[in-house]
Short mmCIF file of C-alpha atoms in Angstrom, two decimals:
data_model
loop_
_atom_site.label_atom_id
_atom_site.label_comp_id
_atom_site.label_asym_id
_atom_site.label_seq_id
_atom_site.Cartn_x
_atom_site.Cartn_y
_atom_site.Cartn_z
CA ALA H 165 -20.17 -166.09 -11.75
CA GLN H 166 -21.89 -162.81 -11.08
CA THR H 167 -20.45 -159.45 -12.06
CA VAL H 168 -21.54 -155.94 -11.13
CA THR H 169 -20.59 -152.91 -13.22
CA GLN H 170 -20.80 -149.25 -12.28
CA SER H 171 -19.90 -147.17 -15.30
CA GLN H 172 -19.67 -143.77 -13.59
CA PRO H 173 -16.42 -143.48 -11.59
CA GLU H 174 -17.32 -139.97 -10.36
CA MET H 175 -20.33 -137.69 -10.25
CA SER H 176 -20.87 -134.23 -8.86
CA VAL H 177 -24.11 -132.26 -8.32
CA GLN H 178 -25.30 -129.22 -6.45
CA GLU H 179 -27.08 -129.50 -3.13
CA ALA H 180 -30.85 -130.08 -3.46
CA GLU H 181 -30.51 -131.51 -6.98
CA THR H 182 -31.51 -135.01 -7.98
CA VAL H 183 -28.82 -137.48 -9.06
CA THR H 184 -29.01 -140.98 -10.52
CA LEU H 185 -26.24 -143.56 -10.17
CA SER H 186 -26.13 -146.43 -12.65
CA CYS H 187 -25.47 -150.12 -12.09
CA THR H 188 -25.72 -153.17 -14.32
CA TYR H 189 -25.15 -156.77 -13.36
CA ASP H 190 -24.79 -160.13 -14.95
CA THR H 191 -26.20 -163.34 -13.49
CA SER H 192 -27.97 -166.54 -14.47
CA GLU H 193 -29.74 -166.68 -11.11
CA ASN H 194 -33.44 -165.95 -10.87
CA ASN H 195 -33.61 -165.27 -7.15
CA TYR H 196 -31.30 -162.66 -5.73
CA TYR H 197 -31.00 -159.38 -3.89
CA LEU H 198 -29.53 -156.10 -5.03
CA PHE H 199 -28.15 -153.44 -2.72
CA TRP H 200 -26.77 -149.93 -2.71
CA TYR H 201 -24.19 -149.25 -0.02
CA LYS H 202 -22.72 -145.87 0.92
CA GLN H 203 -19.14 -145.53 2.16
CA PRO H 204 -18.27 -142.07 3.48
CA PRO H 205 -14.69 -141.04 4.28
CA SER H 206 -15.13 -142.64 7.72
CA ARG H 207 -14.98 -145.98 5.79
CA GLN H 208 -18.09 -147.46 7.43
CA MET H 209 -20.13 -149.28 4.81
CA ILE H 210 -23.79 -148.30 5.29
CA LEU H 211 -26.76 -149.97 3.62
CA VAL H 212 -28.83 -147.44 1.68
CA ILE H 213 -31.48 -149.59 0.06
CA ARG H 214 -32.27 -153.20 -0.81
CA GLN H 215 -34.30 -154.77 -3.60
CA GLU H 216 -35.50 -158.37 -3.84
CA ALA H 217 -35.52 -159.59 -7.42
CA TYR H 218 -38.91 -161.27 -7.15
CA LYS H 219 -40.57 -157.96 -6.23
CA GLN H 220 -41.70 -155.88 -9.17
CA GLN H 221 -42.20 -152.77 -7.07
CA ASN H 222 -39.15 -150.55 -6.82
CA ALA H 223 -37.78 -150.06 -3.31
CA THR H 224 -37.79 -146.62 -1.72
CA GLU H 225 -36.23 -145.27 1.48
CA ASN H 226 -37.04 -141.63 2.11
CA ARG H 227 -35.01 -139.63 -0.47
CA PHE H 228 -33.52 -142.78 -2.00
CA SER H 229 -35.27 -144.89 -4.62
CA VAL H 230 -34.25 -147.44 -7.20
CA ASN H 231 -35.21 -148.24 -10.77
CA PHE H 232 -34.98 -152.01 -11.01
CA GLN H 233 -35.21 -153.43 -14.54
CA LYS H 234 -34.81 -157.20 -14.16
CA ALA H 235 -34.88 -158.09 -17.85
CA ALA H 236 -32.25 -155.46 -18.62
CA LYS H 237 -30.27 -156.36 -15.47
CA SER H 238 -30.16 -152.75 -14.47
CA PHE H 239 -30.41 -151.29 -10.98
CA SER H 240 -30.02 -147.52 -10.68
CA LEU H 241 -30.18 -145.41 -7.53
CA LYS H 242 -31.92 -142.02 -7.48
CA ILE H 243 -31.14 -139.56 -4.72
CA SER H 244 -33.66 -136.73 -4.47
CA ASP H 245 -33.06 -133.39 -2.75
CA SER H 246 -29.37 -134.26 -2.34
CA GLN H 247 -27.63 -133.14 0.85
CA LEU H 248 -23.97 -132.45 1.71
CA GLY H 249 -24.01 -135.58 3.89
CA ASP H 250 -24.71 -137.70 0.83
CA THR H 251 -21.11 -137.15 -0.29
CA ALA H 252 -19.54 -140.63 -0.32
CA MET H 253 -18.55 -143.63 -2.42
CA TYR H 254 -21.61 -145.59 -3.50
CA PHE H 255 -21.38 -149.29 -4.25
CA CYS H 256 -23.90 -151.46 -6.03
CA ALA H 257 -23.88 -155.07 -4.80
CA PHE H 258 -25.45 -158.42 -5.70
CA MET H 259 -26.28 -161.38 -3.52
CA LYS H 260 -27.74 -164.74 -4.50
CA GLN H 261 -30.83 -165.76 -2.58
CA LEU H 262 -30.61 -169.35 -1.34
CA LEU H 263 -33.40 -170.51 0.92
CA TYR H 264 -32.37 -171.89 4.32
CA GLN H 265 -28.70 -171.18 3.71
CA GLY H 266 -28.43 -167.78 5.28
CA ALA H 267 -26.61 -164.79 3.93
CA GLN H 268 -24.51 -165.32 0.87
CA LYS H 269 -21.48 -163.37 -0.28
CA LEU H 270 -21.86 -159.88 -1.63
CA VAL H 271 -20.44 -159.11 -5.07
CA PHE H 272 -19.63 -155.41 -5.37
CA GLY H 273 -19.18 -153.04 -8.26
CA GLN H 274 -16.22 -150.69 -8.53
CA GLY H 275 -18.05 -147.78 -6.96
CA THR H 276 -19.12 -144.26 -7.89
CA ARG H 277 -17.64 -141.31 -6.02
CA LEU H 278 -20.49 -138.82 -5.49
CA THR H 279 -19.78 -135.24 -4.43
CA ILE H 280 -22.55 -132.90 -3.36
CA ASN H 281 -21.47 -129.26 -3.70
CA PRO H 282 -22.92 -126.43 -1.59
CA ASP G 217 -26.65 -152.35 21.19
CA ALA G 218 -23.12 -152.22 19.83
CA GLY G 219 -22.66 -152.68 16.14
CA VAL G 220 -19.92 -154.66 14.45
CA THR G 221 -16.51 -153.86 15.92
CA GLN G 222 -13.08 -154.51 14.47
CA SER G 223 -9.58 -154.25 15.86
CA PRO G 224 -7.11 -152.81 15.37
CA THR G 225 -8.10 -149.71 13.41
CA HIS G 226 -4.76 -149.43 11.66
CA LEU G 227 -1.83 -151.78 11.32
CA ILE G 228 1.58 -151.54 9.69
CA LYS G 229 3.55 -154.69 8.87
CA THR G 230 6.52 -155.61 6.73
CA ARG G 231 6.66 -158.13 3.92
CA GLY G 232 6.80 -161.73 5.08
CA GLN G 233 5.22 -161.06 8.46
CA GLN G 234 1.95 -162.50 9.70
CA VAL G 235 -1.10 -160.52 10.85
CA THR G 236 -4.30 -161.25 12.77
CA LEU G 237 -7.39 -159.07 12.49
CA ARG G 238 -10.36 -159.37 14.81
CA CYS G 239 -14.09 -158.86 14.46
CA SER G 240 -16.95 -158.92 16.95
CA PRO G 241 -20.35 -159.29 15.32
CA LYS G 242 -23.48 -157.43 16.14
CA SER G 243 -25.41 -159.00 19.01
CA GLY G 244 -27.49 -161.97 17.86
CA HIS G 245 -25.63 -162.38 14.57
CA ASP G 246 -24.11 -165.81 13.97
CA THR G 247 -22.53 -165.34 10.52
CA VAL G 248 -19.35 -163.38 9.84
CA SER G 249 -17.99 -162.47 6.41
CA TRP G 250 -14.64 -160.90 5.57
CA TYR G 251 -13.90 -158.62 2.62
CA GLN G 252 -10.73 -157.02 1.26
CA GLN G 253 -11.07 -153.53 -0.21
CA ALA G 254 -8.07 -152.24 -2.14
CA LEU G 255 -7.75 -148.48 -2.50
CA GLY G 256 -10.29 -147.11 -4.96
CA GLN G 257 -11.94 -150.52 -5.50
CA GLY G 258 -15.04 -152.30 -4.35
CA PRO G 259 -14.74 -154.91 -1.58
CA GLN G 260 -13.80 -158.46 -2.57
CA PHE G 261 -15.20 -161.44 -0.66
CA ILE G 262 -12.57 -163.46 1.23
CA PHE G 263 -14.61 -166.00 3.19
CA GLN G 264 -17.60 -166.50 5.48
CA TYR G 265 -17.92 -168.31 8.81
CA TYR G 266 -21.01 -169.90 10.27
CA GLU G 267 -21.18 -172.21 13.29
CA GLU G 268 -17.39 -172.03 13.59
CA GLU G 269 -16.85 -173.40 10.09
CA GLU G 270 -15.85 -171.80 6.83
CA ARG G 271 -19.00 -171.91 4.75
CA GLN G 272 -17.92 -170.04 1.60
CA ARG G 273 -14.60 -168.87 0.23
CA GLY G 274 -13.64 -166.37 -2.45
CA ASN G 275 -10.61 -166.45 -4.75
CA PHE G 276 -7.94 -165.85 -2.14
CA PRO G 277 -4.83 -167.98 -1.53
CA ASP G 278 -4.36 -170.25 1.43
CA ARG G 279 -2.27 -167.54 3.08
CA PHE G 280 -5.62 -166.13 4.12
CA SER G 281 -7.23 -168.16 6.87
CA GLY G 282 -9.80 -167.55 9.53
CA HIS G 283 -11.52 -168.74 12.60
CA GLN G 284 -14.83 -168.27 14.34
CA PHE G 285 -15.20 -168.69 18.08
CA PRO G 286 -18.22 -170.04 20.02
CA ASN G 287 -19.28 -166.46 20.82
CA TYR G 288 -19.41 -165.82 17.02
CA SER G 289 -16.44 -163.45 17.02
CA SER G 290 -13.94 -164.07 14.24
CA GLU G 291 -10.30 -163.65 13.26
CA LEU G 292 -8.70 -163.21 9.87
CA ASN G 293 -5.09 -164.34 9.59
CA VAL G 294 -2.77 -163.53 6.74
CA ASN G 295 0.63 -165.23 6.49
CA ALA G 296 3.69 -164.25 4.47
CA LEU G 297 2.40 -160.74 3.81
CA LEU G 298 2.90 -159.23 0.37
CA LEU G 299 2.82 -155.56 -0.60
CA GLY G 300 -0.41 -156.30 -2.48
CA ASP G 301 -2.13 -157.29 0.77
CA SER G 302 -2.26 -153.62 1.75
CA ALA G 303 -5.95 -152.82 1.92
CA LEU G 304 -8.94 -152.07 4.10
CA TYR G 305 -10.27 -155.30 5.61
CA LEU G 306 -13.97 -155.24 6.32
CA CYS G 307 -15.93 -157.58 8.53
CA ALA G 308 -19.69 -157.99 8.14
CA SER G 309 -22.09 -159.87 10.38
CA SER G 310 -25.56 -161.12 9.61
CA PRO G 311 -28.41 -163.01 11.19
CA GLU G 312 -30.28 -165.50 9.05
CA GLY G 313 -31.27 -163.45 6.05
CA ALA G 314 -29.71 -161.20 3.49
CA ARG G 315 -28.75 -158.06 5.34
CA GLN G 316 -25.08 -157.70 6.26
CA PHE G 317 -23.89 -155.11 8.79
CA PHE G 318 -20.36 -153.86 8.30
CA GLY G 319 -17.73 -152.86 10.80
CA PRO G 320 -15.48 -149.80 10.37
CA GLY G 321 -12.64 -151.87 8.94
CA THR G 322 -8.94 -152.37 9.65
CA ARG G 323 -6.49 -150.51 7.43
CA LEU G 324 -3.47 -152.78 6.81
CA THR G 325 -0.32 -151.31 5.32
CA VAL G 326 2.45 -153.67 4.23
CA LEU G 327 5.88 -152.08 3.75
#
């Protein structure tokens, strides 16, 4: 079974600062995806960024980037130039990659509550 | 193009009752997954439907059941409600591929 661990229950930074959220996972699979989801108070789960395990290059989406260390089973999220709208719960998630079998279940971590202060 | 929709938004039930939650997937998506998110926790996978059949199931009792209709919409049914069933229930739809799109959730409170 896969497990995902987020060791930082809460984090708080000032607007415009850079913040890094940590995530580790455990799996015996070789092919998988990793995700960061954002859940603001509105409750809508929003995909922030996705990484395919077979890709060595770290994914980036505008101000969001990841540091994917496959051997260490580590997947951290860096938010640059943080904005007030980044305030939310952030969840790290794992999904096995099975060819021709469509989307698999997501396994989530416990979440990190991020607050951006003005 | 409407995203994933869920109804109702909020629901209050008493112990022992039964509840049905509904989900309409994003247009063109044929797979629907359901998750339970207890307060302050990450979502937990309940089950997934594809082509009107349950394709995967998480560690949830048989009190949790579901259905998918020919138009890909889905229902989650919970029988004999317990206080511990109080949670946010999230529906996610996906086309073939890894990305899942989430709905806004249904907040269920069991008294």
